[in-house]
Short mmCIF file of C-alpha atoms (C1' of nucleotides) in Angstrom, two decimals:
data_model
loop_
_atom_site.label_atom_id
_atom_site.label_comp_id
_atom_site.label_asym_id
_atom_site.label_seq_id
_atom_site.Cartn_x
_atom_site.Cartn_y
_atom_site.Cartn_z
CA MET A 1 89.55 93.98 116.18
CA SER A 2 91.00 90.93 114.41
CA LEU A 3 94.77 91.33 114.65
CA PRO A 4 95.15 90.28 118.32
CA HIS A 5 93.09 87.17 117.62
CA ILE A 6 95.13 86.37 114.54
CA LEU A 7 98.30 86.64 116.62
CA LEU A 8 96.78 84.23 119.13
CA GLY A 9 96.05 81.88 116.24
CA ILE A 10 99.58 82.06 114.86
CA LEU A 11 101.02 81.46 118.34
CA ALA A 12 99.74 77.89 118.54
CA GLU A 13 103.50 77.36 118.28
CA PRO A 14 105.80 79.82 120.14
CA LYS A 15 107.26 82.47 117.85
CA SER A 16 109.03 85.83 117.88
CA GLY A 17 107.54 88.99 116.36
CA TYR A 18 109.93 88.67 113.47
CA GLU A 19 108.86 85.09 112.76
CA ILE A 20 105.20 86.10 112.96
CA ARG A 21 105.81 88.73 110.34
CA GLN A 22 107.38 86.06 108.09
CA MET A 23 104.30 83.93 108.61
CA PHE A 24 102.09 86.79 107.42
CA ASP A 25 104.33 87.11 104.40
CA SER A 26 104.29 83.44 103.46
CA SER A 27 100.99 81.90 104.58
CA LEU A 28 98.47 84.62 105.44
CA ARG A 29 99.26 87.16 102.71
CA HIS A 30 96.13 86.43 100.70
CA PHE A 31 93.75 87.46 103.47
CA TRP A 32 95.69 89.54 106.03
CA PHE A 33 98.89 91.44 106.52
CA ALA A 34 100.58 93.29 109.39
CA GLU A 35 103.83 95.26 109.65
CA LEU A 36 106.42 94.66 112.40
CA SER A 37 105.63 98.11 113.78
CA GLN A 38 102.09 96.92 114.40
CA ILE A 39 103.00 93.40 115.56
CA TYR A 40 105.45 94.37 118.34
CA PRO A 41 103.12 96.65 120.32
CA ALA A 42 100.21 94.22 119.80
CA LEU A 43 102.27 91.36 121.31
CA LYS A 44 103.28 93.56 124.24
CA LYS A 45 99.65 94.44 124.91
CA LEU A 46 98.54 90.79 124.70
CA GLU A 47 101.26 89.88 127.20
CA ALA A 48 100.09 92.64 129.58
CA GLU A 49 96.58 91.20 129.30
CA GLY A 50 97.80 87.73 130.23
CA MET A 51 97.17 86.20 126.80
CA LEU A 52 100.86 85.55 126.14
CA THR A 53 104.11 85.01 128.03
CA SER A 54 107.54 85.74 126.62
CA THR A 55 111.14 84.61 127.13
CA THR A 56 114.27 86.31 125.82
CA GLN A 57 117.27 84.42 124.54
CA PRO A 58 120.39 85.61 122.67
CA SER A 59 120.32 85.18 118.90
CA GLU A 60 123.19 84.10 116.63
CA LYS A 61 122.89 87.25 114.58
CA GLY A 62 121.37 90.48 115.75
CA PRO A 63 119.74 91.47 119.05
CA ASP A 64 118.16 89.19 121.65
CA LYS A 65 115.14 87.29 120.46
CA ARG A 66 111.88 87.48 122.38
CA THR A 67 109.75 84.38 121.94
CA TYR A 68 106.04 84.56 122.78
CA SER A 69 103.89 81.63 123.92
CA ARG A 70 100.12 81.51 124.21
CA THR A 71 98.58 81.03 127.66
CA ILE A 72 95.36 79.12 128.42
CA ALA A 73 93.56 82.48 128.59
CA GLY A 74 94.98 83.28 125.16
CA ARG A 75 93.69 80.07 123.69
CA ASP A 76 90.26 80.61 125.29
CA THR A 77 90.09 84.10 123.79
CA LEU A 78 90.85 82.66 120.35
CA MET A 79 88.13 80.04 120.78
CA ASP A 80 85.60 82.70 121.80
CA TRP A 81 86.44 84.65 118.65
CA LEU A 82 85.79 81.57 116.51
CA SER A 83 82.55 80.61 118.25
CA ASP A 84 81.15 84.15 118.04
CA GLY A 85 80.64 83.45 114.32
CA PRO A 86 81.88 85.36 111.27
CA VAL A 87 83.25 88.82 112.07
CA GLU A 88 81.83 91.89 110.31
CA ALA A 89 84.15 93.31 107.69
CA PRO A 90 83.89 96.94 106.57
CA VAL A 91 83.47 97.19 102.79
CA ARG A 92 86.10 99.39 101.19
CA GLN A 93 86.82 98.60 97.57
CA GLY A 94 88.50 101.65 96.10
CA ILE A 95 88.74 100.00 92.70
CA LEU A 96 84.96 99.70 92.43
CA ALA A 97 84.65 103.35 93.44
CA GLN A 98 86.98 104.27 90.58
CA ILE A 99 84.87 102.29 88.13
CA PHE A 100 81.66 103.78 89.51
CA PHE A 101 82.89 107.26 88.53
CA MET A 102 84.63 106.24 85.33
CA SER A 103 82.04 107.92 83.08
CA GLU A 104 83.64 111.26 84.06
CA GLN A 105 86.69 110.24 82.11
CA ALA A 106 84.79 109.88 78.82
CA ASP A 107 87.55 107.88 77.09
CA PRO A 108 86.50 104.23 76.64
CA GLU A 109 90.04 103.23 75.61
CA ALA A 110 91.33 104.43 78.99
CA ALA A 111 88.59 102.40 80.67
CA CYS A 112 89.71 99.29 78.75
CA ARG A 113 93.30 99.84 79.84
CA PHE A 114 92.11 100.17 83.42
CA PHE A 115 90.40 96.77 83.25
CA GLN A 116 93.36 95.18 81.49
CA THR A 117 95.74 96.38 84.21
CA LEU A 118 93.30 95.09 86.78
CA LYS A 119 93.10 91.69 85.11
CA THR A 120 96.89 91.42 85.06
CA ARG A 121 96.90 91.99 88.80
CA PHE A 122 94.22 89.37 89.49
CA THR A 123 95.95 86.86 87.22
CA ALA A 124 99.24 87.37 89.07
CA ARG A 125 97.50 86.72 92.37
CA ARG A 126 95.81 83.62 91.03
CA LYS A 127 99.12 82.27 89.77
CA ALA A 128 100.73 82.91 93.16
CA LEU A 129 97.95 80.89 94.81
CA GLU A 130 98.23 78.15 92.19
CA ALA A 131 101.95 77.92 92.93
CA ILE A 132 101.15 77.29 96.61
CA GLU A 133 98.64 74.64 95.54
CA HIS A 134 101.17 73.04 93.21
CA GLU A 135 103.80 72.80 95.93
CA TRP A 136 101.23 71.34 98.28
CA ARG A 137 100.25 68.69 95.74
CA GLN A 138 103.91 67.72 95.36
CA GLU A 139 104.19 67.01 99.06
CA CYS A 140 100.76 65.45 99.38
CA PRO A 141 99.57 63.74 96.15
CA SER A 142 96.01 63.24 97.45
CA TYR A 143 95.53 67.03 97.80
CA PRO A 144 92.93 68.42 98.43
CA ASP A 145 91.62 65.21 100.01
CA ASP A 146 92.87 63.39 103.11
CA LEU A 147 94.10 66.55 104.80
CA SER A 148 94.39 66.84 108.56
CA ASP A 149 92.21 69.50 110.24
CA ASP A 150 95.09 71.95 110.52
CA GLU A 151 95.65 71.67 106.76
CA PHE A 152 92.02 71.37 105.69
CA TYR A 153 90.81 74.73 107.01
CA PRO A 154 93.73 76.70 105.54
CA GLN A 155 93.03 74.89 102.25
CA LEU A 156 89.48 76.30 102.33
CA THR A 157 90.95 79.82 102.41
CA LEU A 158 93.17 78.97 99.44
CA ASP A 159 90.12 77.62 97.63
CA ILE A 160 88.08 80.81 98.00
CA GLY A 161 91.15 82.89 97.17
CA LEU A 162 91.44 81.12 93.82
CA GLU A 163 87.73 81.31 93.08
CA LEU A 164 87.64 85.04 93.82
CA GLN A 165 90.55 85.78 91.49
CA LYS A 166 88.84 83.80 88.71
CA THR A 167 85.56 85.64 89.28
CA TYR A 168 87.41 88.97 89.04
CA GLU A 169 89.33 87.90 85.95
CA ASN A 170 86.15 86.88 84.12
CA TRP A 171 84.52 90.14 85.10
CA CYS A 172 87.47 92.13 83.66
CA ASP A 173 87.18 90.25 80.37
CA ARG A 174 83.44 90.84 80.27
CA ALA A 175 83.92 94.53 81.04
CA VAL A 176 86.45 95.00 78.23
CA ARG A 177 84.19 93.17 75.75
CA ARG A 178 81.20 95.29 76.74
CA ILE A 179 83.14 98.56 76.53
CA ARG A 180 84.45 97.62 73.07
CA ALA A 181 80.92 96.71 71.94
CA ARG A 182 79.76 100.14 73.07
CA ILE A 183 82.43 101.85 70.95
CA LYS A 184 81.30 100.05 67.79
CA GLY A 185 77.58 100.18 68.52
CA MET B 1 93.46 107.68 100.39
CA SER B 2 90.22 107.06 98.48
CA LEU B 3 87.54 108.93 100.44
CA PRO B 4 88.42 112.45 99.23
CA HIS B 5 88.36 111.21 95.64
CA ILE B 6 85.04 109.46 96.16
CA LEU B 7 83.60 112.71 97.53
CA LEU B 8 84.83 114.50 94.41
CA GLY B 9 83.12 111.81 92.35
CA ILE B 10 79.82 112.14 94.20
CA LEU B 11 79.95 115.94 93.87
CA ALA B 12 79.48 115.89 90.10
CA GLU B 13 76.18 117.40 91.30
CA PRO B 14 76.29 119.84 94.25
CA LYS B 15 75.30 118.21 97.53
CA SER B 16 75.42 118.69 101.29
CA GLY B 17 77.27 116.37 103.66
CA TYR B 18 73.98 114.90 104.76
CA GLU B 19 72.95 114.15 101.18
CA ILE B 20 76.34 112.59 100.47
CA ARG B 21 75.85 110.28 103.40
CA GLN B 22 72.46 109.23 101.97
CA MET B 23 74.16 108.53 98.67
CA PHE B 24 76.63 106.20 100.41
CA ASP B 25 73.70 104.48 102.02
CA SER B 26 71.69 103.96 98.85
CA SER B 27 74.10 103.63 95.92
CA LEU B 28 77.64 103.03 97.14
CA ARG B 29 76.97 100.70 100.08
CA HIS B 30 78.19 97.58 98.33
CA PHE B 31 81.72 98.90 97.87
CA TRP B 32 82.23 101.84 100.26
CA PHE B 33 80.76 103.53 103.28
CA ALA B 34 81.52 106.64 105.33
CA GLU B 35 79.97 108.15 108.46
CA LEU B 36 78.89 111.80 108.71
CA SER B 37 81.63 112.34 111.29
CA GLN B 38 84.15 111.44 108.61
CA ILE B 39 82.41 113.22 105.73
CA TYR B 40 82.13 116.70 107.32
CA PRO B 41 85.85 117.17 108.11
CA ALA B 42 86.82 115.66 104.75
CA LEU B 43 84.63 118.19 102.91
CA LYS B 44 86.09 121.04 104.95
CA LYS B 45 89.61 119.91 104.09
CA LEU B 46 88.81 119.59 100.38
CA GLU B 47 87.38 123.11 100.42
CA ALA B 48 90.53 124.44 102.09
CA GLU B 49 92.54 122.77 99.33
CA GLY B 50 90.47 124.47 96.65
CA MET B 51 88.79 121.28 95.43
CA LEU B 52 85.32 122.41 96.50
CA THR B 53 83.37 125.60 97.17
CA SER B 54 80.38 125.84 99.48
CA THR B 55 77.31 127.99 99.95
CA THR B 56 75.02 128.09 102.98
CA GLN B 57 71.28 128.48 102.76
CA PRO B 58 68.55 128.14 105.41
CA SER B 59 66.74 124.81 105.52
CA GLU B 60 63.00 124.24 106.10
CA LYS B 61 63.67 122.01 109.04
CA GLY B 62 66.84 122.01 111.07
CA PRO B 63 70.04 124.07 110.83
CA ASP B 64 71.43 125.88 107.78
CA LYS B 65 72.41 123.62 104.92
CA ARG B 66 75.90 123.83 103.44
CA THR B 67 76.00 122.78 99.81
CA TYR B 68 79.33 121.85 98.27
CA SER B 69 80.23 122.19 94.58
CA ARG B 70 83.26 120.76 92.82
CA THR B 71 85.78 123.19 91.31
CA ILE B 72 87.79 122.63 88.12
CA ALA B 73 90.74 121.64 90.33
CA GLY B 74 88.49 119.14 92.07
CA ARG B 75 87.44 117.57 88.81
CA ASP B 76 91.06 117.42 87.63
CA THR B 77 92.06 115.67 90.85
CA LEU B 78 89.33 113.09 90.31
CA MET B 79 90.49 112.52 86.72
CA ASP B 80 94.08 112.05 87.89
CA TRP B 81 92.90 109.43 90.36
CA LEU B 82 91.12 107.54 87.60
CA SER B 83 93.99 107.73 85.11
CA ASP B 84 96.56 106.58 87.68
CA GLY B 85 95.03 103.12 87.29
CA PRO B 86 93.55 100.76 89.90
CA VAL B 87 94.35 101.76 93.48
CA GLU B 88 96.04 99.28 95.81
CA ALA B 89 93.68 97.82 98.39
CA PRO B 90 94.96 96.38 101.69
CA VAL B 91 93.78 92.79 102.15
CA ARG B 92 91.99 92.30 105.45
CA GLN B 93 89.51 89.45 105.48
CA GLY B 94 88.92 88.58 109.11
CA ILE B 95 86.52 85.80 108.15
CA LEU B 96 89.24 83.94 106.25
CA ALA B 97 91.53 84.35 109.25
CA GLN B 98 88.88 82.73 111.44
CA ILE B 99 88.59 79.82 109.04
CA PHE B 100 92.37 79.48 108.80
CA PHE B 101 92.52 78.82 112.54
CA MET B 102 89.31 76.81 112.79
CA SER B 103 91.10 73.51 113.43
CA GLU B 104 91.76 74.76 116.99
CA GLN B 105 88.07 74.48 117.65
CA ALA B 106 87.97 70.76 116.87
CA ASP B 107 84.16 70.60 116.52
CA PRO B 108 83.16 70.10 112.86
CA GLU B 109 79.49 70.83 113.63
CA ALA B 110 80.49 74.29 114.88
CA ALA B 111 82.47 74.79 111.66
CA CYS B 112 79.38 73.86 109.61
CA ARG B 113 77.28 76.37 111.54
CA PHE B 114 79.94 79.01 110.88
CA PHE B 115 79.68 78.43 107.12
CA GLN B 116 75.90 78.33 107.20
CA THR B 117 75.76 81.69 109.00
CA LEU B 118 78.22 83.02 106.48
CA LYS B 119 76.14 81.80 103.56
CA THR B 120 73.03 83.44 104.98
CA ARG B 121 74.92 86.72 105.05
CA PHE B 122 76.14 86.41 101.45
CA THR B 123 72.69 85.41 100.24
CA ALA B 124 71.15 88.45 101.92
CA ARG B 125 73.67 90.69 100.20
CA ARG B 126 73.05 89.05 96.84
CA LYS B 127 69.29 89.53 97.22
CA ALA B 128 69.80 93.19 98.09
CA LEU B 129 71.81 93.64 94.90
CA GLU B 130 69.23 91.70 92.88
CA ALA B 131 66.54 94.02 94.21
CA ILE B 132 68.49 97.00 92.86
CA GLU B 133 68.84 95.20 89.54
CA HIS B 134 65.12 94.39 89.47
CA GLU B 135 64.14 98.01 90.08
CA TRP B 136 66.55 99.12 87.39
CA ARG B 137 65.03 96.69 84.88
CA GLN B 138 61.55 98.04 85.66
CA GLU B 139 62.64 101.55 84.70
CA CYS B 140 64.79 100.45 81.79
CA PRO B 141 63.57 97.23 80.14
CA SER B 142 66.69 96.85 77.98
CA TYR B 143 68.90 96.58 81.10
CA PRO B 144 71.80 95.85 81.15
CA ASP B 145 72.11 96.99 77.51
CA ASP B 146 71.71 100.48 76.06
CA LEU B 147 72.86 102.22 79.22
CA SER B 148 74.43 105.68 79.14
CA ASP B 149 78.02 105.94 80.38
CA ASP B 150 76.96 107.23 83.78
CA GLU B 151 74.76 104.16 84.22
CA PHE B 152 77.00 101.62 82.51
CA TYR B 153 80.01 101.94 84.83
CA PRO B 154 77.95 101.73 88.02
CA GLN B 155 76.26 98.67 86.50
CA LEU B 156 79.70 97.04 86.21
CA THR B 157 80.14 97.43 89.97
CA LEU B 158 76.73 95.84 90.55
CA ASP B 159 77.72 93.01 88.21
CA ILE B 160 80.89 92.12 90.12
CA GLY B 161 79.05 92.54 93.42
CA LEU B 162 76.58 89.87 92.37
CA GLU B 163 79.25 87.53 91.00
CA LEU B 164 81.29 87.80 94.20
CA GLN B 165 78.32 86.92 96.41
CA LYS B 166 77.56 83.89 94.23
CA THR B 167 81.19 82.77 94.37
CA TYR B 168 81.11 83.03 98.17
CA GLU B 169 77.77 81.23 98.43
CA ASN B 170 79.02 78.29 96.34
CA TRP B 171 82.16 78.12 98.43
CA CYS B 172 80.12 77.96 101.65
CA ASP B 173 78.06 75.08 100.23
CA ARG B 174 81.21 73.27 99.14
CA ALA B 175 82.81 73.80 102.55
CA VAL B 176 79.80 72.36 104.41
CA ARG B 177 79.70 69.34 102.07
CA ARG B 178 83.40 68.70 102.55
CA ILE B 179 83.24 69.05 106.34
CA ARG B 180 80.29 66.64 106.47
CA ALA B 181 82.15 64.17 104.25
CA ARG B 182 85.09 64.33 106.69
CA ILE B 183 82.82 63.47 109.63
CA LYS B 184 81.54 60.34 107.90
CA GLY B 185 84.84 59.29 106.34
"C1'" DA C 1 55.75 113.94 125.19
"C1'" DT C 2 58.56 110.83 122.59
"C1'" DG C 3 60.86 109.79 118.82
"C1'" DC C 4 62.23 110.27 114.03
"C1'" DG C 5 64.18 112.90 110.09
"C1'" DC C 6 66.81 116.88 108.95
"C1'" DA C 7 71.28 119.12 109.55
"C1'" DT C 8 75.51 120.56 111.51
"C1'" DG C 9 79.59 119.40 113.74
"C1'" DT C 10 83.66 117.96 117.72
"C1'" DA C 11 86.50 114.63 120.55
"C1'" DA C 12 88.49 110.45 121.92
"C1'" DG C 13 90.30 106.43 120.61
"C1'" DA C 14 91.27 102.19 117.79
"C1'" DG C 15 93.64 100.36 113.84
"C1'" DG C 16 97.17 100.77 110.47
"C1'" DT C 17 101.22 102.88 107.58
"C1'" DT C 18 105.56 105.13 106.97
"C1'" DA C 19 109.60 106.81 108.66
"C1'" DC C 20 113.11 106.62 111.97
"C1'" DA C 21 116.70 104.45 115.14
"C1'" DT C 22 120.04 100.69 116.29
"C1'" DG C 23 123.24 97.10 115.41
"C1'" DA C 24 125.28 92.38 114.27
"C1'" DT C 25 126.06 88.88 110.60
"C1'" DT C 26 126.00 87.11 106.07
"C1'" DT C 27 125.79 87.42 101.16
"C1'" DT C 28 127.02 89.71 96.75
"C1'" DA D 1 132.31 97.98 100.15
"C1'" DA D 2 127.48 97.63 99.84
"C1'" DA D 3 123.26 95.36 100.50
"C1'" DA D 4 120.35 91.97 102.48
"C1'" DT D 5 118.81 89.29 106.60
"C1'" DC D 6 118.14 88.98 111.46
"C1'" DA D 7 116.01 91.37 115.34
"C1'" DT D 8 114.19 94.82 118.28
"C1'" DG D 9 111.45 98.75 118.84
"C1'" DT D 10 109.42 104.17 118.86
"C1'" DA D 11 107.03 108.31 116.84
"C1'" DA D 12 104.29 110.79 113.76
"C1'" DC D 13 100.63 110.57 111.05
"C1'" DC D 14 96.39 109.05 108.53
"C1'" DT D 15 91.84 106.69 108.44
"C1'" DC D 16 87.80 105.34 110.45
"C1'" DT D 17 84.47 104.40 114.40
"C1'" DT D 18 81.91 105.60 118.42
"C1'" DA D 19 80.27 108.76 121.46
"C1'" DC D 20 78.91 113.24 122.37
"C1'" DA D 21 76.61 117.98 121.56
"C1'" DT D 22 72.92 120.91 119.48
"C1'" DG D 23 68.43 122.12 117.77
"C1'" DC D 24 64.15 122.56 114.67
"C1'" DG D 25 59.82 120.47 112.64
"C1'" DC D 26 56.69 116.80 112.16
"C1'" DA D 27 54.19 112.55 113.12
"C1'" DT D 28 52.38 109.21 116.68
#
DNA sequence: ATGCGCATGTAAGAGGTTACATGATTTT
DNA sequence: AAAATCATGTAACCTCTTACATGCGCAT
């Protein structure tokens, strides 16, 4: 049950559903994502529960724009979520399941290709995160030091994102080396 | 859509739903889990699709036991899944979302406690994986070398599991150090 | 006699994806 | 003229969790 809380977090500044979706796309991508079709009903429900209020104003292009603001109750609910400690996350790593059963496939070359494709994916993600870091350093030369609280904590999520991709990349390399050694040996 | 494929993977040897659930609990825990209430209908559906066949025999204790076996079509479907390359995994890390919004909480001591709780959790998981490794080494002193294919690929999943926990643990330590440095500075 | 392990399932609901529906403005 | 961006939503469907329902055998 994290999405409602994440919406409350994003709505520290008033935003429309459409703008929230853009925020997922730009800043939260590396740890969460939600579609508009999930965001709109979730906002409506939070409003019904008194966590948000909304105002509608005409937009330059397209239909009227509904802007949501967080209430005191909404902020309190967010704070409770944070002080309850780390949430439990269900473990579902389909890729590891594929590798677990890879012996059925019998072809070590196919297994190598699998890990090479995987590495390409992790490298692309790492580079995307490094690009964010690079931009950040342009704007703030002392990065990652001297950040304000509302920059520091997001930076910690960027940090682990990068470290995870590197861990995965090294593992892919190791896996390919070990598979190749098994072919020879 | 990974669970049906995972069931096909597990059913390299015939098993009942109950036994499959035990397998999730013992061997697959660190990357996937499924409840009995999800396993039973999934098996029924796979049988209807011709991926599995089942036979019922009386059990010593409790109700009749339904044992599922994989058909040729089932094995082919598993192979297709593996040769299609790494599956896409939705990114949903609630913990990182909590950290992203942690500046709202304003209390750095609470943030430290959050990371310390988190580290405890990662350490516990690492130790659980190390226990599996230890047992494995007892039975097979050359571990992690000289493994057969059907041990080697599962070992790769254990390997990344361990590396991920270590990466997370180091990050928690780093985070606490940095938060403490911010309090002083 | 109470609870645990074995063994099967169903039902309700939460969370999330994909497809559909509408329509104006701006860019190519 | 076509496609992308802005902007709102609904509906059908899939996945997974939690709660419920049943019942035998064995250990405490």
